[in-house]
Amino acid sequence: MVGGMTSNRPAYRAVADKIRAAIEAGEYAPGAQMPGDMTLASQFETSRATIGLAVRLLLAEGYLIKKGRNYAVSPLLKKILRDANVRYRKPNREAGPDGSPSRGAFASEVRALGMRAGSDVTVDRVVPPANVAELLGVSADEPSVLSRARRMTADDVPVQLATSYVSGEIAFDSALENVDTGPGGMISRLAEMGHVQTEVTEEINVRTPTVEEIEELQLTEDARVYELLHVARTADGRAVEVAVHVMPTHQWTLRYGWTLDGN
Amino acid sequence: MVGGMTSNRPAYRAVADKIRAAIEAGEYAPGAQMPGDMTLASQFETSRATIGLAVRLLLAEGYLIKKGRNYAVSPLLKKILRDANVRYRKPNREAGPDGSPSRGAFASEVRALGMRAGSDVTVDRVVPPANVAELLGVSADEPSVLSRARRMTADDVPVQLATSYVSGEIAFDSALENVDTGPGGMISRLAEMGHVQTEVTEEINVRTPTVEEIEELQLTEDARVYELLHVARTADGRAVEVAVHVMPTHQWTLRYGWTLDGN
DNA sequence: GAGTGGTCTAGACCACAGA
DNA sequence: CTGTGGTCTAGACCACTCG
C-alpha cells in the first residue's frame, strides 16, 4: 500500500501502543536495549519513519530513553512521590536530628522505591531570574543572590534540578555559602540568623524543558517537566527563600495535604 | 536540497518556534484562524509534512486548536490559577453565604482572568473506578457510588472535567442526588449528614489524555493533562468524598500554601 | 569508517468538513 | 463534491556514536 490509511488509529500510534504495552508487561526489562529501527520496522511491517514517530512518542512519555546510539527501556518506570506534607510539616526522621527537610526528604522519597539517591550541589553568587528577583525584592541586573543548585539522581538516573535562591544581604559570607549547610539544612541556618520561615507557597506549572534541562535530565524536547516554585516567607510576609524545582512529569507524583479545622 | 539537514535545530522546530513567537507577540489574535498548511509551507519554504509536524507541536502545547477543518489560535492563552488555599481554607466570598467552595471557586478562578465561567453537571449512580472504590471502601463491581460529573468552561472553552464520588450508602436518596446541591455544595450537605470533612489530600499526576478527554476537552493526543485526585476524610480517617479533576496542563497553574507553626 | 537514529522531500491516499 | 489536514512510504542525507 502506498500512502493512505484505513483504520482510525494511526499506524505510528498503534505501534507505540504495542511497544508501551510490552514494556508495561515486562517483556522488555527496564534498562534493556531496544531492537533497532529497521528491526522494528520489519517486525511491525511498516516503514522506518513510522517507527521513528512511534519511538518519539514513547521517548516523550518517558518509557524509552536514548542510550548511546540506540534507545533503551527507561530504568525508572515507577513514579517518585513528593509529599509536601512529609517534607515540610511532619518531622522527617530520616533526616538530621532536628528534622531537616530538603536533603533527607529527597533521599527518603527515592529510598521508598528501593532506589539509591544521589545529589550534586553547586553554590554560587548569581544574577537571579526576574520572577525570583521580584519575590526576594532584589536587583535582577547584578549578582544579588546566593544560588544553591542541586541535581538529583535515583539509581544514577537524573530526576530533578532544584535551585534555591536567598538574598545576598542574608546569605553572602554566611554558612549558606558552604556546600554542606549542616544539620537542618538551609532552613535551620536561616532560622538561626533570625529568618524563621512561617508561610510556604508552592506553585506548579507544566512546560516543555529548556535545552539545558533536556541535557541535564536526559529528556526529549517533547517531554514535559513540572516547574515548581517554592516560596518561603517569614512572619512579616517577606520572602526569604525561593526555590525552583524542575522534574520530569513522568517520574513524579506530587502530594499535598491539609486539615480543615473549622474554616 | 533533497533530504538531509545542516542546522542543529530541526526545521519543524524552527517553524514551530516562529509561529509560537508570532502568537505570543500577538501577531495572530487569540481565536483567529490560521493560514492553511500549503500557505504556511510556501511561507516557510518547506514541505507540507514539515509544517504538519510543527503544527502538531503547537497543538500539543495548546497554542493552536482545531477549528472545523482548519486550525486556529487558542482563545485561552493565559493560565487559570487554582489555589487550593482559597478553595478549601479561607472563606470564599464570591460563593454562597456560608463560604461554599467547589462551584463558586471555579467561577472566581475564571473571573480573575476576565472570562465567563460555565459548567454542566451530570449526576448518576455508577460503578466506581478501582482506585476510587478502594479509597471509599466500596465494591468496584456494581453501581455502588454516586457520581457527580462536571464539565467546566471558560468563555465556552472546555478547561476541566471533574467527577466527585460518594459512597451510595451515604449519597443514594439524599440531597446529593439533586443536580443543584444548594448553598455550600456537597461539603455542606455531607456535613449536615454527619460526615464532616477534616482531612484533605490532593495527589497530582500528569499523563496523556484518554480518547474521551480528547473529545470533551478538545485536545490532541500529544497534549498533557493534570489528573488531580482529591480525597476528603472525616476525623476517623474514613474517605467520604473522592474527586478526580482532569485539566489540560497548558491551561492551569496549581497553587498550594501552608503555615509552618513550630514543627 | 560503518551503522544508527533523526529528519526532510515528494508524492500519494483517506477521512471529514463545508459549500 | 472539493479542499484541507493527517498520515504513510520510499529514498536520501547528515550527525553522532562506537569500534
XYZ file of C-alpha atoms (C1' of nucleotides) in Angstrom:
564
model
C 0.000 0.000 0.000
C 1.429 3.362 -0.990
C 0.309 6.041 1.426
C -3.151 6.240 2.805
C -4.793 4.960 5.924
C -7.802 2.788 6.529
C -8.023 2.261 10.301
C -8.901 5.198 12.542
C -5.903 4.534 14.760
C -2.787 5.823 13.031
C -0.117 3.223 12.468
C 2.522 5.042 14.481
C 0.180 5.213 17.472
C -0.736 1.585 17.124
C 2.935 0.672 17.114
C 3.564 2.899 20.120
C 0.660 1.263 21.942
C 2.079 -2.188 21.354
C 5.571 -1.289 22.472
C 4.213 0.534 25.517
C 2.117 -2.473 26.455
C 5.112 -4.757 26.020
C 7.168 -2.566 28.325
C 4.466 -2.452 30.967
C 4.048 -6.191 30.728
C 7.741 -6.520 31.435
C 8.579 -8.096 28.095
C 11.407 -5.634 27.875
C 13.272 -5.284 31.170
C 13.860 -1.774 32.495
C 17.183 -0.517 31.198
C 17.355 -3.118 28.430
C 18.395 -2.167 24.916
C 15.640 -1.985 22.309
C 15.884 -3.533 18.865
C 16.997 -1.170 16.117
C 14.669 0.870 13.950
C 14.912 -1.374 10.966
C 14.318 -4.480 13.019
C 11.191 -2.919 14.476
C 10.104 -1.698 11.049
C 10.117 -5.211 9.675
C 8.571 -6.611 12.862
C 5.615 -4.261 12.591
C 5.593 -4.333 8.800
C 5.889 -0.602 8.398
C 8.451 1.988 7.338
C 11.304 3.305 9.388
C 9.759 6.784 9.512
C 6.648 5.404 11.164
C 8.736 3.621 13.764
C 10.532 6.896 14.336
C 7.267 8.640 15.132
C 6.192 5.879 17.490
C 9.507 5.990 19.292
C 9.269 9.746 19.594
C 6.010 9.367 21.494
C 7.488 6.814 23.829
C 10.536 8.978 24.455
C 8.278 11.901 25.286
C 6.267 9.767 27.682
C 9.387 8.536 29.386
C 9.035 4.868 28.502
C 12.177 4.910 26.397
C 15.426 6.772 26.802
C 18.298 7.341 24.479
C 21.256 5.159 25.268
C 24.335 5.848 23.211
C 23.310 5.420 19.651
C 20.260 3.263 20.322
C 17.379 3.592 22.684
C 16.606 1.558 25.755
C 13.726 0.949 28.113
C 13.724 3.524 30.883
C 15.278 2.195 34.088
C 12.773 4.254 36.105
C 9.215 3.287 35.234
C 7.748 3.850 38.679
C 6.976 7.305 39.968
C 8.634 9.038 42.870
C 6.225 10.523 45.391
C 6.947 14.027 46.581
C 4.754 14.587 49.619
C 4.878 18.218 50.694
C 3.300 17.264 53.981
C 6.113 14.937 54.880
C 8.752 17.331 53.592
C 7.712 20.448 55.363
C 5.319 19.666 58.155
C 5.799 16.391 59.931
C 9.185 15.748 61.446
C 11.234 13.789 58.968
C 13.011 11.045 60.823
C 15.387 10.016 58.082
C 16.992 13.428 58.074
C 19.164 15.236 60.576
C 18.466 15.120 64.310
C 16.320 18.223 64.176
C 14.033 17.083 61.397
C 15.686 18.724 58.408
C 13.780 18.561 55.156
C 15.412 19.187 51.746
C 18.260 16.726 51.553
C 16.856 13.963 53.692
C 13.435 14.351 52.126
C 14.606 13.536 48.637
C 16.650 10.619 49.876
C 13.683 9.026 51.588
C 11.413 9.674 48.631
C 13.787 7.706 46.460
C 14.501 5.066 49.059
C 10.764 4.397 49.254
C 11.096 2.954 45.751
C 14.063 0.828 46.677
C 16.449 3.032 44.741
C 19.632 4.838 45.602
C 19.551 8.630 45.822
C 22.387 10.825 44.633
C 22.905 14.556 44.515
C 25.347 17.276 43.496
C 25.371 20.819 44.805
C 26.766 23.938 43.192
C 26.847 27.075 45.289
C 27.318 30.408 43.566
C 26.539 34.110 43.606
C 24.349 34.769 40.596
C 22.034 37.195 38.839
C 18.550 35.968 39.763
C 15.786 35.241 37.264
C 13.312 38.124 37.022
C 10.498 36.457 38.944
C 12.841 35.367 41.733
C 14.307 38.864 41.987
C 10.868 40.347 42.349
C 9.851 37.885 45.036
C 13.002 38.432 47.050
C 12.970 42.176 46.439
C 16.463 42.345 44.977
C 18.051 43.604 41.774
C 17.784 41.458 38.656
C 20.742 43.148 36.995
C 23.598 42.062 39.228
C 24.716 39.028 41.244
C 22.421 39.867 44.139
C 21.544 36.383 45.362
C 23.163 33.204 46.515
C 22.104 30.215 44.468
C 22.348 26.612 45.546
C 21.764 24.412 42.516
C 21.175 20.724 43.100
C 20.965 17.931 40.575
C 19.403 14.809 41.986
C 19.500 11.239 40.757
C 17.800 7.944 41.526
C 19.992 4.956 40.700
C 22.071 7.377 38.616
C 19.053 8.476 36.580
C 18.684 12.269 36.825
C 15.250 13.091 38.184
C 15.274 16.639 39.469
C 17.014 20.001 39.228
C 16.396 22.278 42.176
C 17.819 25.735 42.670
C 17.361 27.701 45.874
C 17.814 31.453 45.984
C 18.433 33.592 49.039
C 19.126 37.309 49.007
C 22.823 38.169 49.152
C 22.190 40.518 52.045
C 21.342 37.490 54.105
C 23.411 34.774 52.531
C 26.722 36.233 51.403
C 29.559 35.387 53.769
C 27.320 33.189 55.861
C 27.140 29.461 56.493
C 24.825 29.229 53.486
C 27.818 29.581 51.204
C 29.195 26.270 52.378
C 28.391 23.315 50.172
C 27.242 21.409 53.232
C 24.812 23.509 55.221
C 24.940 21.166 58.186
C 22.153 19.633 60.271
C 18.745 21.009 59.408
C 19.981 22.498 56.163
C 19.234 25.964 54.895
C 16.004 26.290 56.802
C 17.733 25.818 60.142
C 20.621 28.119 59.213
C 18.198 30.815 58.126
C 16.232 30.399 61.344
C 19.406 30.807 63.399
C 20.066 34.037 61.557
C 16.665 35.322 62.564
C 14.765 34.416 59.420
C 12.262 31.851 60.631
C 10.047 30.556 57.843
C 6.356 30.505 58.715
C 4.486 30.660 55.404
C 5.139 28.478 52.394
C 3.609 28.611 48.925
C 4.181 26.230 46.052
C 3.043 26.981 42.539
C 3.021 24.284 39.894
C 3.238 24.628 36.137
C 3.968 22.145 33.404
C 6.021 23.105 30.378
C 8.431 21.754 27.796
C 12.003 21.528 29.031
C 14.689 24.024 28.082
C 17.756 22.878 26.174
C 19.802 22.795 29.385
C 17.156 20.719 31.133
C 16.976 18.329 28.192
C 20.658 17.665 28.585
C 20.854 17.531 32.363
C 17.736 15.430 32.815
C 18.300 13.346 29.670
C 14.961 14.242 28.126
C 13.473 14.819 24.700
C 12.068 18.120 23.582
C 8.629 16.514 23.538
C 8.803 15.650 27.210
C 7.168 17.735 29.911
C 8.500 18.947 33.232
C 6.906 20.273 36.363
C 8.218 23.684 37.271
C 7.537 24.022 40.965
C 8.077 27.447 42.502
C 8.593 27.167 46.234
C 8.398 30.407 48.215
C 9.091 30.558 51.954
C 8.191 33.669 53.936
C 8.838 34.953 57.407
C 6.070 36.083 59.757
C 6.180 39.623 58.338
C 5.393 38.305 54.839
C 8.845 38.797 53.347
C 10.084 36.028 51.062
C 13.380 34.720 52.411
C 13.899 31.711 50.216
C 12.728 30.920 46.727
C 13.385 27.569 45.144
C 12.652 26.348 41.631
C 12.276 22.609 41.226
C 12.247 21.096 37.754
C 11.107 17.489 37.484
C 10.075 15.349 34.516
C 6.349 14.811 34.867
C 6.577 11.127 34.059
C 8.866 10.485 37.019
C 6.937 12.223 39.769
C 3.688 12.286 41.693
C 3.079 15.343 43.847
C 1.022 15.211 47.012
C -0.355 17.890 49.275
C -2.448 17.523 52.366
C -4.056 19.792 54.893
C -6.559 19.958 57.667
C -9.904 21.719 57.662
C -10.146 22.961 61.224
C -13.413 24.794 61.437
C -12.937 27.029 58.374
C 18.011 20.020 -1.318
C 16.626 16.531 -1.194
C 16.537 15.282 2.364
C 19.252 15.908 4.872
C 19.794 18.594 7.450
C 22.587 21.035 8.142
C 21.483 23.163 11.109
C 21.235 21.580 14.544
C 17.726 22.957 15.035
C 15.294 20.792 13.049
C 13.243 22.688 10.509
C 9.916 21.698 12.033
C 11.023 23.018 15.432
C 12.300 26.227 13.898
C 8.944 26.730 12.202
C 7.107 25.973 15.428
C 9.313 28.452 17.270
C 8.474 31.201 14.797
C 4.749 30.575 14.876
C 4.802 30.349 18.672
C 6.659 33.632 18.896
C 4.208 35.261 16.498
C 1.303 34.095 18.632
C 2.886 35.362 21.826
C 3.667 38.660 20.152
C 0.004 38.953 19.301
C 0.529 38.863 15.538
C -2.244 36.314 15.427
C -5.153 37.244 17.654
C -6.467 34.616 20.080
C -9.201 32.666 18.359
C -8.183 33.797 14.859
C -7.991 31.319 12.006
C -4.524 30.261 10.893
C -3.400 30.143 7.275
C -3.627 26.725 5.612
C -0.845 24.179 5.503
C 0.152 24.897 1.973
C 0.246 28.624 2.556
C 2.483 28.109 5.543
C 4.614 25.635 3.615
C 5.392 28.209 0.951
C 5.813 30.964 3.559
C 8.468 28.985 5.390
C 9.843 27.414 2.221
C 9.410 23.871 3.361
C 7.214 20.883 2.688
C 3.709 20.340 3.930
C 4.793 17.394 6.074
C 7.222 19.594 7.971
C 4.511 22.144 8.614
C 2.353 19.305 9.862
C 4.966 18.340 12.436
C 5.355 21.936 13.582
C 1.623 22.329 13.958
C 1.437 19.108 15.899
C 3.831 20.523 18.468
C 1.822 23.704 18.806
C -1.415 21.775 19.159
C 0.169 19.685 21.904
C 1.367 22.800 23.698
C -2.056 24.392 23.479
C -1.114 27.329 21.294
C -3.298 26.119 18.457
C -6.636 24.357 18.454
C -8.548 22.616 15.740
C -11.400 24.666 14.435
C -13.594 22.889 11.948
C -11.327 21.757 9.186
C -8.538 24.273 9.852
C -6.702 25.274 12.961
C -6.916 28.491 14.903
C -5.031 30.279 17.634
C -6.196 29.173 21.052
C -8.670 31.619 22.605
C -7.212 30.837 26.026
C -3.513 31.636 26.146
C -3.399 32.722 29.769
C -3.433 30.239 32.609
C -6.138 29.771 35.177
C -4.918 29.710 38.761
C -6.310 27.007 41.001
C -5.400 27.990 44.539
C -6.182 25.171 46.940
C -5.785 27.543 49.831
C -8.540 29.822 48.604
C -10.733 26.911 47.611
C -10.650 24.933 50.771
C -9.359 27.024 53.624
C -10.118 30.708 53.569
C -13.761 31.702 53.316
C -14.575 32.247 49.679
C -16.585 35.425 49.441
C -17.677 35.042 45.857
C -19.564 31.886 46.688
C -22.666 31.191 48.718
C -23.369 32.929 52.030
C -21.664 30.198 54.004
C -18.398 30.248 52.101
C -19.055 27.322 49.831
C -16.118 26.171 47.763
C -16.439 23.981 44.641
C -18.793 25.812 42.381
C -18.020 29.357 43.413
C -14.322 28.582 43.471
C -14.123 27.726 39.810
C -16.221 30.725 38.847
C -13.940 33.135 40.643
C -10.827 31.457 39.272
C -12.106 32.097 35.785
C -13.461 35.529 36.562
C -9.995 36.525 37.754
C -8.948 36.270 34.114
C -11.855 38.347 32.906
C -13.579 35.346 31.415
C -17.001 33.822 31.772
C -17.306 30.525 33.611
C -19.730 27.825 32.548
C -20.488 24.362 33.849
C -22.640 21.286 33.297
C -23.404 18.655 35.883
C -24.391 15.049 35.369
C -25.476 13.105 38.422
C -25.569 9.336 38.234
C -25.187 6.087 40.117
C -22.142 4.372 38.667
C -19.578 1.630 39.046
C -16.546 3.399 40.538
C -13.033 3.202 39.120
C -10.873 0.719 41.016
C -8.794 3.264 42.906
C -11.862 5.223 43.946
C -13.621 2.071 45.114
C -10.668 1.165 47.263
C -10.469 4.609 48.837
C -14.164 4.714 49.623
C -14.232 1.095 50.711
C -16.998 0.032 48.328
C -17.439 -2.581 45.629
C -15.896 -1.952 42.229
C -18.209 -4.407 40.507
C -21.572 -2.718 40.891
C -23.066 0.783 40.904
C -22.018 1.442 44.469
C -21.349 5.160 44.315
C -22.990 8.395 43.349
C -21.032 10.299 40.751
C -21.342 13.993 40.049
C -19.532 14.743 36.782
C -18.900 18.353 35.913
C -17.557 19.806 32.705
C -16.342 23.341 33.106
C -15.703 26.020 30.517
C -14.121 29.452 30.361
C -15.621 31.589 27.617
C -17.020 28.362 26.177
C -13.581 26.746 26.019
C -13.635 23.480 27.967
C -10.992 23.606 30.669
C -11.764 20.942 33.242
C -13.573 17.674 33.844
C -14.237 16.939 37.496
C -16.020 13.902 38.865
C -16.889 13.537 42.531
C -17.674 10.178 44.071
C -19.513 9.494 47.300
C -20.447 6.067 48.612
C -24.022 5.083 47.783
C -24.669 4.242 51.414
C -24.348 7.919 52.143
C -25.483 9.552 48.948
C -28.284 7.465 47.451
C -31.694 9.031 48.038
C -30.162 12.089 49.635
C -29.899 15.731 48.658
C -26.659 14.844 46.883
C -28.666 13.310 44.071
C -30.081 16.697 43.156
C -28.303 18.476 40.341
C -28.133 21.592 42.483
C -26.734 20.724 45.880
C -27.707 24.114 47.312
C -25.718 26.588 49.369
C -22.360 25.249 50.486
C -22.485 22.442 47.951
C -21.650 18.830 48.639
C -19.342 19.596 51.512
C -22.092 21.286 53.480
C -24.651 18.595 52.647
C -22.255 15.894 53.759
C -21.535 17.793 56.951
C -25.242 18.055 57.700
C -25.472 14.314 57.321
C -22.771 13.839 59.909
C -19.827 13.472 57.575
C -17.713 16.489 58.389
C -14.548 16.663 56.303
C -11.425 17.362 58.315
C -8.525 15.989 56.280
C -7.887 16.622 52.625
C -5.251 15.141 50.348
C -4.561 16.016 46.736
C -2.330 13.936 44.536
C -1.132 15.246 41.188
C -0.032 13.315 38.157
C 0.459 14.319 34.550
C -0.457 11.991 31.711
C -1.695 11.899 28.143
C -5.455 12.323 27.798
C -7.828 9.456 27.140
C -9.916 9.441 23.978
C -12.941 10.721 25.890
C -10.925 13.548 27.376
C -9.521 14.453 23.986
C -13.035 14.920 22.737
C -14.538 16.657 25.738
C -11.611 18.976 26.318
C -10.855 19.465 22.617
C -7.289 18.255 22.891
C -4.733 16.380 20.812
C -3.292 13.055 21.794
C 0.058 14.749 22.288
C -1.330 17.102 24.913
C -0.919 16.529 28.632
C -3.436 16.740 31.429
C -3.169 17.015 35.167
C -5.001 14.230 36.919
C -5.699 15.558 40.369
C -7.026 13.093 42.913
C -8.805 14.881 45.716
C -9.598 12.823 48.816
C -11.575 14.220 51.743
C -11.698 12.335 55.023
C -13.617 12.599 58.239
C -11.977 12.798 61.651
C -11.883 8.991 61.935
C -9.818 8.760 58.748
C -12.557 7.391 56.510
C -12.654 8.831 52.968
C -16.102 10.309 52.365
C -15.554 12.047 49.071
C -13.153 11.368 46.260
C -12.915 13.674 43.272
C -10.904 13.333 40.104
C -10.087 16.562 38.313
C -8.712 16.439 34.779
C -7.264 19.667 33.420
C -5.073 20.403 30.399
C -1.678 21.350 31.797
C -1.296 24.296 29.462
C -4.418 25.954 30.848
C -3.746 25.713 34.565
C -1.401 26.748 37.333
C -1.841 24.971 40.654
C -1.050 26.617 43.954
C -0.779 25.269 47.477
C 0.111 27.092 50.629
C 0.510 26.261 54.286
C 1.845 27.504 57.559
C 4.824 26.202 59.499
C 3.679 26.637 63.062
C 6.500 25.406 65.221
C 7.094 21.999 63.605
C 34.813 4.022 8.921
C 30.377 1.781 9.421
C 25.967 1.857 11.313
C 22.045 4.002 13.679
C 18.807 7.291 14.622
C 16.734 11.915 13.158
C 14.955 14.475 9.755
C 13.483 16.082 5.114
C 11.129 15.921 0.460
C 7.953 14.345 -2.850
C 4.141 12.117 -3.885
C 0.017 9.664 -2.681
C -4.157 8.307 -0.217
C -8.012 8.749 3.113
C -11.456 10.880 6.332
C -14.058 14.554 7.059
C -15.947 19.306 6.992
C -18.209 22.711 4.436
C -20.470 24.540 0.147
C -18.077 17.335 -4.493
C -13.918 19.751 -3.359
C -10.294 21.044 -0.313
C -7.806 20.548 3.927
C -5.436 18.289 7.290
C -3.367 13.734 8.813
C -0.718 10.120 7.698
C 2.175 6.817 5.091
C 6.057 5.129 2.008
C 10.342 5.398 -0.260
C 14.502 7.261 -0.724
C 18.080 10.341 0.712
C 21.274 12.915 3.655
C 23.550 14.194 7.988
C 25.378 13.983 12.812
C 26.895 11.175 16.022
C 28.471 7.034 18.362
C 31.031 3.030 18.589
C 34.562 0.012 17.371
